[in-house]
Amino acid sequence: MRKNGSERADFATKVGLVLATAGSAVGLGNIWRFPVTTGNNGGAAFMLIYVACVLVLGLPLMAAEFTVGRRAHTNTAQAYKKLSRHWLWSRVGQLGVFTGWFIMCYYVVVSGWALDYLVDASLNRFGILGGDVPDYKGHFESFVTNPYLPIVYTCVLVLISHFVIVRGVKQGIERVSKVLMPLLFVILLVLAVSSLFTPGAKAGLTFLFRPDFTKITFQTVLDAMGQAFYSLSLAMGCVCTYASYFSKDTRLVGTAFKVGVIDSFVAVMAGIIIFPAVFSTNILPNEGASLVFIALPNVFQQAFGGMPLLGYVVSVLFYFLLVIATLTSVISLHEVPTAYLTENFRMSRAKATTVVTAVCLSVGAFCSLSMGPLASFKIAGRNLFDLFDFVSGQIMLPLGGFLIALFVGWVLDRRILHDELTNGGTVSCRSSRFVSVLLRFFVPFAILLIFLSGMGMFHIV
Ligand code: PHE
């Protein structure tokens, strides 16, 4: 398969490729969405459903993307073209690259906020070490509506990602993932342990883990599927692009499994960090930006009442964790169009990275401004930031996932799938058969349901 003798790099180590792919997966989905969704939807009961979704929906789709990426050994847009001449299937990869680019443009804005909050926490602007306690809501709102500041932080974050990407797969992505991901795990552990020392530890853990099956409805199952899908970075070209750097002896199903385990572990740990602290105060948990940027600084200020220094350290570490989690996701998104431009337009890596950085920063700046000076500019009732979030998350992502599952399950020669999943018959084929059955008969229909429910096509109570 490795024809053309190009000097395309592969990841040098198995640990490196697992950490890089897990770095893509671990992000806002784990930290600001999973914990609150779990707490509000039946705790441990929801977790069981989520894990089932990861196993029967997320991992088969990840294995499918791995198959395409490694087999074609080229960027995502080119990969589908290489494996099928049909006009529809050859465009699936282009959709992936486009979705990745699209999502990156607004994801970097939130990552920039995380960076600003890291600086604010370090400078004691949340008043945890004493001094003035700000109005947290006002603080957040005046920051995001500021015309310059969020853009400056977004630029810094994108430039960090730029310098990683420019250095290539081994020296850039792999090296940085091997440092940042272990660091992320250590911070996660330190924060989880500290949170257990807060007065609300018991109540928080009960809220998070208490199984309540009465909260489970069909809609919760759909939400769990959508969450698994987003959290594993599927259908955005990232997983397929990274797999094109996998070596021939990398076990695809095993790697998908490891990434799924890491991603779910981080999500659960985020819950263990957030809820004990939240339950030590009277602040109501809410998901998304309001949890992370409004409720949590307040929580950190109050929850460690007698130990302000601990509260301060926890707040700094928490935003550091958020920066690492989003940065590694941004890096994976950055790589998708960069690989595409490098290979399809014969650009040097430096030039391709610069083009991606420039486009992302320009569009990202508009997304950022749409929270402030450009707030009145709306398309279909949404500002630019929400529009990008909606179109990429609710439309392009399920559409891409659906087409990928159909392509790999029904169109791609079955021998290719088998060959890739078993490394040419050298590893067990039981899981490979299971994956292929799920890809054919389950995954496309499940995704169709998520899509229709996201579009509000039906409403289930
Ligand atoms: N998986 C990331 C998260 O949980 C989001 C993401 C999707 C990142 C696709 C990169 C690519 O936040």
Coordinates of C-alpha atoms and ligand atoms in Angstrom, one line a residue:
M1 CA 0.0 0.0 0.0
R2 CA 2.8 2.4 0.8
K3 CA 3.5 3.2 -2.8
N4 CA 4.7 6.6 -4.1
G5 CA 7.7 6.4 -1.8
S6 CA 6.8 9.9 -0.5
E7 CA 8.5 11.1 2.6
R8 CA 5.3 11.0 4.6
A9 CA 5.9 10.7 8.3
D10 CA 4.4 8.1 10.6
F11 CA 4.1 8.3 14.3
A12 CA 7.3 6.9 15.8
T13 CA 5.7 5.1 18.8
K14 CA 2.5 3.4 19.7
V15 CA 2.2 5.4 22.9
G16 CA 2.6 8.6 20.9
L17 CA -0.2 7.8 18.4
V18 CA -2.6 6.7 21.2
L19 CA -1.8 9.9 23.2
A20 CA -2.1 12.1 20.1
T21 CA -5.5 10.6 19.1
A22 CA -6.7 10.8 22.8
G23 CA -5.5 14.4 22.8
S24 CA -7.8 15.1 19.9
A25 CA -10.7 13.4 21.7
V26 CA -10.3 14.9 25.1
G27 CA -11.6 18.5 25.1
L28 CA -14.6 20.6 25.9
G29 CA -16.9 17.7 25.4
N30 CA -15.4 15.9 28.4
I31 CA -15.0 18.9 30.7
W32 CA -18.0 21.0 30.1
R33 CA -20.6 18.8 28.7
F34 CA -20.2 15.3 30.0
P35 CA -20.3 15.9 33.8
V36 CA -23.5 18.0 33.8
T37 CA -25.3 15.9 31.3
T38 CA -24.5 12.8 33.4
G39 CA -25.6 14.5 36.7
N40 CA -28.9 15.7 35.2
N41 CA -29.7 12.5 33.4
G42 CA -29.6 9.7 35.9
G43 CA -25.9 9.6 37.0
A44 CA -24.5 6.1 36.8
A45 CA -27.5 5.0 34.7
F46 CA -26.5 7.5 32.0
M47 CA -22.9 6.5 32.3
L48 CA -23.8 2.9 31.5
I49 CA -25.7 4.1 28.4
Y50 CA -22.9 6.4 27.4
V51 CA -20.3 3.6 27.7
A52 CA -22.6 1.4 25.6
C53 CA -22.8 4.1 22.9
V54 CA -19.0 4.5 22.9
L55 CA -18.6 0.7 22.4
V56 CA -21.3 0.1 19.8
L57 CA -21.3 3.4 17.9
G58 CA -18.2 5.4 18.6
L59 CA -15.5 2.8 18.4
P60 CA -16.8 1.1 15.2
L61 CA -16.9 4.5 13.5
M62 CA -13.4 5.3 14.8
A63 CA -12.2 1.9 13.5
A64 CA -13.9 2.8 10.1
E65 CA -12.0 6.1 9.9
F66 CA -8.8 4.4 11.0
T67 CA -9.3 1.9 8.2
V68 CA -9.7 4.6 5.5
G69 CA -6.9 6.7 6.8
R70 CA -4.3 4.0 7.2
R71 CA -5.3 2.2 4.0
A72 CA -5.1 5.2 1.8
H73 CA -2.1 6.7 3.6
T74 CA -3.0 10.2 2.6
N75 CA -5.0 13.2 3.8
T76 CA -8.7 12.7 4.5
A77 CA -10.0 14.4 1.3
Q78 CA -7.7 12.3 -0.9
A79 CA -8.2 9.1 1.1
Y80 CA -11.8 8.6 0.1
K81 CA -11.0 9.5 -3.5
K82 CA -8.4 6.9 -3.5
L83 CA -10.7 4.2 -2.2
S84 CA -13.7 5.0 -4.4
R85 CA -14.2 6.7 -7.8
H86 CA -17.9 7.3 -7.2
W87 CA -18.6 11.1 -7.0
L88 CA -20.5 10.8 -3.8
W89 CA -18.0 8.7 -1.8
S90 CA -15.0 10.6 -3.1
R91 CA -16.5 13.7 -1.6
V92 CA -17.0 12.3 1.9
G93 CA -13.3 13.1 2.7
Q94 CA -13.7 16.7 1.5
L95 CA -16.7 17.1 3.8
G96 CA -14.5 15.8 6.7
V97 CA -11.8 18.3 5.9
F98 CA -14.3 21.1 5.6
T99 CA -16.0 20.2 8.8
G100 CA -12.7 20.1 10.7
W101 CA -11.8 23.5 9.4
F102 CA -15.2 24.9 10.2
I103 CA -15.2 23.6 13.8
M104 CA -11.7 24.8 14.4
C105 CA -12.7 28.4 13.6
Y106 CA -15.0 28.6 16.7
Y107 CA -13.3 26.0 18.9
V108 CA -10.2 28.2 19.0
V109 CA -12.3 31.1 20.3
V110 CA -13.3 29.0 23.4
S111 CA -9.8 27.8 23.8
G112 CA -8.7 31.4 23.8
W113 CA -11.1 32.1 26.7
A114 CA -9.6 29.2 28.6
L115 CA -6.2 30.8 28.2
D116 CA -7.5 34.1 29.4
Y117 CA -9.0 32.4 32.5
L118 CA -5.7 30.7 33.1
V119 CA -4.0 34.1 33.2
D120 CA -6.9 35.6 35.3
A121 CA -6.7 32.7 37.8
S122 CA -2.9 33.0 38.1
L123 CA -3.2 36.8 38.7
N124 CA -5.8 36.2 41.5
R125 CA -8.4 38.1 39.5
F126 CA -11.1 35.8 41.0
G127 CA -10.2 37.0 44.4
I128 CA -9.5 33.5 45.8
L129 CA -6.4 34.6 47.7
G130 CA -8.3 37.6 49.2
G131 CA -8.9 41.0 47.8
D132 CA -11.9 42.0 45.6
V133 CA -14.2 39.3 44.6
P134 CA -15.5 40.1 41.1
D135 CA -19.0 39.7 39.7
Y136 CA -18.2 36.5 37.9
K137 CA -21.0 36.8 35.3
G138 CA -20.1 40.4 34.6
H139 CA -16.4 39.5 34.4
F140 CA -17.2 36.8 31.7
E141 CA -19.6 39.0 29.8
S142 CA -17.3 42.0 29.6
F143 CA -14.4 39.7 28.5
V144 CA -16.2 38.0 25.7
T145 CA -17.8 41.1 24.4
N146 CA -14.5 43.0 24.4
P147 CA -13.5 43.6 20.8
Y148 CA -9.8 42.9 21.2
L149 CA -8.9 40.8 24.2
P150 CA -10.5 37.5 23.3
I151 CA -9.0 37.8 19.8
V152 CA -5.5 38.3 21.3
Y153 CA -5.9 35.1 23.4
T154 CA -7.2 33.2 20.4
C155 CA -4.2 34.3 18.3
V156 CA -1.8 33.1 21.0
L157 CA -3.4 29.7 21.2
V158 CA -3.6 29.3 17.4
L159 CA 0.1 30.3 17.1
I160 CA 1.1 27.7 19.7
S161 CA -0.8 25.1 17.6
H162 CA 0.8 26.6 14.5
F163 CA 4.4 26.0 15.8
V164 CA 3.5 22.5 16.8
I165 CA 2.0 21.6 13.4
V166 CA 4.8 23.2 11.4
R167 CA 7.3 20.9 13.1
G168 CA 5.5 17.9 11.6
V169 CA 4.0 14.6 12.9
K170 CA 6.9 13.2 14.9
Q171 CA 8.6 16.3 16.1
G172 CA 5.5 18.3 16.5
I173 CA 2.2 16.5 17.2
E174 CA 3.7 13.3 18.8
R175 CA 6.3 15.0 20.9
V176 CA 3.9 17.6 22.3
S177 CA 1.2 14.9 23.0
K178 CA 3.7 12.8 24.9
V179 CA 4.3 15.7 27.2
L180 CA 0.9 17.3 27.5
M181 CA -1.3 14.3 27.9
P182 CA 0.6 12.8 30.8
L183 CA 0.6 16.3 32.4
L184 CA -3.1 16.4 31.8
F185 CA -3.6 13.1 33.7
V186 CA -1.5 14.2 36.6
I187 CA -3.4 17.5 36.9
L188 CA -6.6 15.5 36.7
L189 CA -5.6 13.3 39.5
V190 CA -4.4 16.2 41.7
L191 CA -7.7 18.1 41.1
A192 CA -9.9 15.0 41.8
V193 CA -8.1 14.4 45.1
S194 CA -8.4 18.0 46.1
S195 CA -12.1 18.1 45.3
L196 CA -12.7 15.1 47.6
F197 CA -11.5 17.3 50.5
T198 CA -14.3 19.8 50.0
P199 CA -17.4 19.7 52.3
G200 CA -19.7 18.8 49.4
A201 CA -17.7 15.7 48.3
K202 CA -20.3 13.2 49.4
A203 CA -23.3 15.1 48.0
G204 CA -21.4 15.8 44.7
L205 CA -20.4 12.2 44.1
T206 CA -23.9 11.0 45.0
F207 CA -25.4 13.4 42.4
L208 CA -22.9 12.3 39.8
F209 CA -23.0 8.5 40.4
R210 CA -26.4 7.8 41.8
P211 CA -28.1 5.5 39.3
D212 CA -31.6 6.8 38.5
F213 CA -33.1 4.8 35.7
T214 CA -36.3 6.8 35.7
K215 CA -34.4 9.7 34.1
I216 CA -33.6 7.6 31.1
T217 CA -35.7 8.3 28.1
F218 CA -35.2 7.7 24.4
Q219 CA -34.0 11.3 24.1
T220 CA -31.3 10.7 26.8
V221 CA -30.1 7.7 24.7
L222 CA -29.9 10.0 21.7
D223 CA -28.0 12.6 23.7
A224 CA -25.6 10.0 24.9
M225 CA -25.0 8.9 21.3
G226 CA -24.4 12.5 20.1
Q227 CA -22.0 13.1 23.0
A228 CA -20.0 9.9 22.3
F229 CA -19.7 11.0 18.7
Y230 CA -18.5 14.5 19.4
S231 CA -16.3 13.5 22.3
L232 CA -14.4 11.0 20.2
S233 CA -13.7 13.6 17.5
L234 CA -15.4 11.5 14.8
A235 CA -16.3 12.6 11.3
M236 CA -14.1 15.7 11.3
G237 CA -11.2 14.3 9.5
C238 CA -9.0 14.3 12.6
V239 CA -9.1 10.6 13.3
C240 CA -8.7 9.6 9.6
T241 CA -5.8 12.0 9.2
Y242 CA -4.0 10.8 12.3
A243 CA -4.6 7.2 11.1
S244 CA -2.8 7.9 7.9
Y245 CA 0.3 8.3 10.1
F246 CA -0.2 4.9 11.8
S247 CA 2.3 2.2 10.9
K248 CA 1.2 -1.2 9.4
D249 CA 1.4 -3.1 12.6
T250 CA -0.7 -0.7 14.7
R251 CA -3.8 -2.5 15.8
L252 CA -6.7 -0.4 14.8
V253 CA -9.5 -1.9 17.0
G254 CA -7.2 -2.0 20.0
T255 CA -6.1 1.6 19.5
A256 CA -9.7 2.8 19.1
F257 CA -10.5 1.0 22.4
K258 CA -7.6 2.6 24.2
V259 CA -8.7 6.1 23.0
G260 CA -12.3 5.4 24.1
V261 CA -11.2 4.3 27.5
I262 CA -9.0 7.4 28.0
D263 CA -11.6 9.7 26.7
S264 CA -14.3 8.3 29.0
F265 CA -11.9 8.2 32.0
V266 CA -11.2 11.9 31.6
A267 CA -14.9 12.7 31.3
V268 CA -15.7 10.9 34.5
M269 CA -12.8 12.5 36.3
A270 CA -14.0 15.9 35.2
G271 CA -17.2 15.1 37.0
I272 CA -15.4 14.0 40.1
I273 CA -13.5 17.3 40.1
I274 CA -16.5 19.6 39.4
F275 CA -19.4 18.2 41.5
P276 CA -17.9 17.9 45.0
A277 CA -16.7 21.5 44.6
V278 CA -20.1 22.7 43.2
F279 CA -22.0 21.0 46.0
S280 CA -19.9 22.7 48.6
T281 CA -21.5 26.0 47.5
N282 CA -25.0 27.0 46.5
I283 CA -24.2 27.4 42.9
L284 CA -26.4 25.5 40.5
P285 CA -24.5 23.5 37.9
N286 CA -25.2 24.4 34.3
E287 CA -23.3 23.0 31.3
G288 CA -21.2 24.9 28.8
A289 CA -19.6 28.3 29.1
S290 CA -21.6 29.3 32.1
L291 CA -20.4 26.3 34.1
V292 CA -16.7 26.7 33.3
F293 CA -16.4 30.5 33.0
I294 CA -19.0 31.8 35.5
A295 CA -19.9 29.1 38.0
L296 CA -16.5 27.5 38.5
P297 CA -14.4 30.6 39.4
N298 CA -17.1 31.3 42.0
V299 CA -17.1 27.7 43.2
F300 CA -13.3 27.7 43.6
Q301 CA -13.5 30.9 45.5
Q302 CA -16.1 29.5 48.0
A303 CA -15.5 25.7 48.1
F304 CA -12.1 25.8 49.7
G305 CA -13.2 28.4 52.3
G306 CA -10.7 27.7 55.0
M307 CA -7.9 27.0 52.5
P308 CA -7.7 29.9 50.1
L309 CA -4.3 28.8 48.8
L310 CA -5.6 25.4 47.9
G311 CA -8.6 27.1 46.1
Y312 CA -6.1 29.3 44.2
V313 CA -3.9 26.3 43.1
V314 CA -7.0 24.3 42.1
S315 CA -8.3 27.2 40.0
V316 CA -5.0 27.7 38.2
L317 CA -4.6 24.0 37.6
F318 CA -8.2 23.6 36.4
Y319 CA -7.8 26.3 33.7
F320 CA -4.4 24.9 32.8
L321 CA -6.1 21.5 32.3
L322 CA -8.7 23.2 30.1
V323 CA -6.0 24.8 28.0
I324 CA -4.2 21.5 27.5
A325 CA -7.4 19.7 26.6
T326 CA -8.5 22.2 24.1
L327 CA -5.0 22.8 22.7
T328 CA -4.5 19.1 21.8
S329 CA -7.9 19.1 20.1
V330 CA -7.0 22.3 18.2
I331 CA -3.7 20.7 17.1
S332 CA -5.6 17.8 15.6
L333 CA -8.1 20.1 13.8
H334 CA -5.1 22.2 12.5
E335 CA -3.5 19.1 11.0
V336 CA -6.5 18.1 8.9
P337 CA -6.5 21.0 6.4
T338 CA -2.7 21.3 6.7
A339 CA -2.2 17.7 5.4
Y340 CA -4.8 18.4 2.7
L341 CA -3.1 21.5 1.4
T342 CA 0.3 20.0 1.6
E343 CA -0.6 16.9 -0.4
N344 CA -3.2 18.2 -2.7
F345 CA -1.8 21.5 -3.6
R346 CA 1.9 20.6 -3.2
M347 CA 2.5 23.3 -0.7
S348 CA 5.4 23.1 1.8
R349 CA 4.3 22.2 5.3
A350 CA 5.2 25.7 6.5
K351 CA 3.2 27.4 3.9
A352 CA 0.1 25.1 4.3
T353 CA 0.2 25.6 8.1
T354 CA 0.4 29.3 7.6
V355 CA -2.6 29.4 5.3
V356 CA -4.7 27.3 7.7
T357 CA -3.6 29.6 10.6
A358 CA -4.4 32.7 8.7
V359 CA -7.9 31.5 7.6
C360 CA -8.7 30.2 11.0
L361 CA -7.7 33.4 12.7
S362 CA -9.6 35.6 10.3
V363 CA -12.8 33.6 10.6
G364 CA -12.2 33.0 14.3
A365 CA -11.9 36.7 14.8
F366 CA -15.4 37.2 13.3
C367 CA -16.8 34.4 15.5
S368 CA -15.3 36.1 18.5
L369 CA -16.6 39.5 17.5
S370 CA -20.1 38.0 17.1
M371 CA -20.3 37.7 20.8
G372 CA -19.7 41.5 21.1
P373 CA -19.6 44.2 18.5
L374 CA -21.1 42.0 15.8
A375 CA -23.8 40.5 18.0
S376 CA -26.6 42.0 16.0
F377 CA -25.4 40.3 12.8
K378 CA -27.4 37.1 12.6
I379 CA -27.9 34.4 10.1
A380 CA -31.0 32.2 10.6
G381 CA -31.5 33.8 14.0
R382 CA -28.0 32.9 15.2
N383 CA -24.8 34.9 15.6
L384 CA -21.8 33.6 13.8
F385 CA -20.4 31.7 16.7
D386 CA -23.6 29.8 17.3
L387 CA -24.1 29.3 13.6
F388 CA -20.7 27.6 13.3
D389 CA -21.4 25.5 16.3
F390 CA -24.8 24.5 15.0
V391 CA -23.9 23.8 11.4
S392 CA -20.8 21.8 12.2
G393 CA -22.1 19.9 15.2
Q394 CA -25.7 19.3 14.2
I395 CA -25.5 19.0 10.5
M396 CA -22.1 18.4 9.0
L397 CA -20.9 16.0 11.8
P398 CA -23.9 13.6 11.7
L399 CA -24.0 13.8 7.9
G400 CA -20.3 12.9 7.7
G401 CA -20.6 10.1 10.2
F402 CA -23.5 8.6 8.4
L403 CA -21.7 8.6 5.0
I404 CA -18.5 7.2 6.6
A405 CA -20.4 4.3 8.1
L406 CA -22.3 3.6 4.9
F407 CA -19.1 3.8 2.9
V408 CA -17.0 1.6 5.1
G409 CA -19.9 -0.8 5.9
W410 CA -21.4 -1.2 2.5
V411 CA -19.3 0.3 -0.3
L412 CA -15.7 -0.5 0.6
D413 CA -14.5 -3.9 -0.4
R414 CA -15.0 -6.1 2.6
R415 CA -11.6 -7.6 2.2
I416 CA -10.0 -4.2 2.7
L417 CA -11.9 -3.7 6.0
H418 CA -11.0 -7.1 7.2
D419 CA -7.4 -6.7 6.1
E420 CA -7.0 -3.4 7.9
L421 CA -8.7 -4.5 11.1
T422 CA -6.8 -7.7 11.4
N423 CA -3.5 -6.3 10.1
G424 CA -3.5 -8.7 7.1
G425 CA -4.9 -11.6 9.2
T426 CA -2.2 -11.4 11.9
V427 CA -4.5 -10.4 14.7
S428 CA -7.8 -11.8 16.0
C429 CA -10.6 -11.3 13.6
R430 CA -13.5 -11.7 16.0
S431 CA -13.6 -8.0 16.9
S432 CA -13.2 -7.1 13.2
R433 CA -16.4 -9.1 12.3
F434 CA -18.2 -7.4 15.2
V435 CA -17.1 -4.0 14.0
S436 CA -18.2 -4.7 10.5
V437 CA -21.6 -5.9 11.5
L438 CA -22.2 -2.8 13.6
L439 CA -21.0 -0.6 10.8
R440 CA -23.5 -2.1 8.4
F441 CA -26.6 -2.6 10.4
F442 CA -26.4 -0.3 13.4
V443 CA -24.2 2.8 13.1
P444 CA -25.8 4.5 10.1
F445 CA -29.3 4.2 11.5
A446 CA -28.3 5.4 14.9
I447 CA -26.6 8.4 13.4
L448 CA -29.7 9.1 11.3
L449 CA -31.8 9.2 14.5
I450 CA -29.3 11.6 16.2
F451 CA -29.4 13.8 13.1
L452 CA -33.2 13.9 12.9
S453 CA -33.6 14.5 16.6
G454 CA -31.0 17.3 16.5
M455 CA -33.0 18.9 13.7
G456 CA -36.1 18.7 15.8
M457 CA -37.8 16.4 13.3
F458 CA -39.4 14.5 16.1
H459 CA -39.8 15.1 19.7
I460 CA -39.8 12.3 22.2
V461 CA -40.8 12.8 25.8
Ligands
PHE1 N1 -13.5 15.8 20.9 C1 -13.4 17.1 21.2 C2 -14.0 17.4 22.5 O1 -14.5 16.6 23.2 C3 -14.0 18.0 20.2 C4 -13.3 17.8 18.9 C5 -14.0 17.3 17.8 C6 -12.0 18.1 18.7 C7 -13.4 17.1 16.6 C8 -11.4 17.9 17.5 C9 -12.1 17.4 16.5 O2 -14.0 18.6 22.9

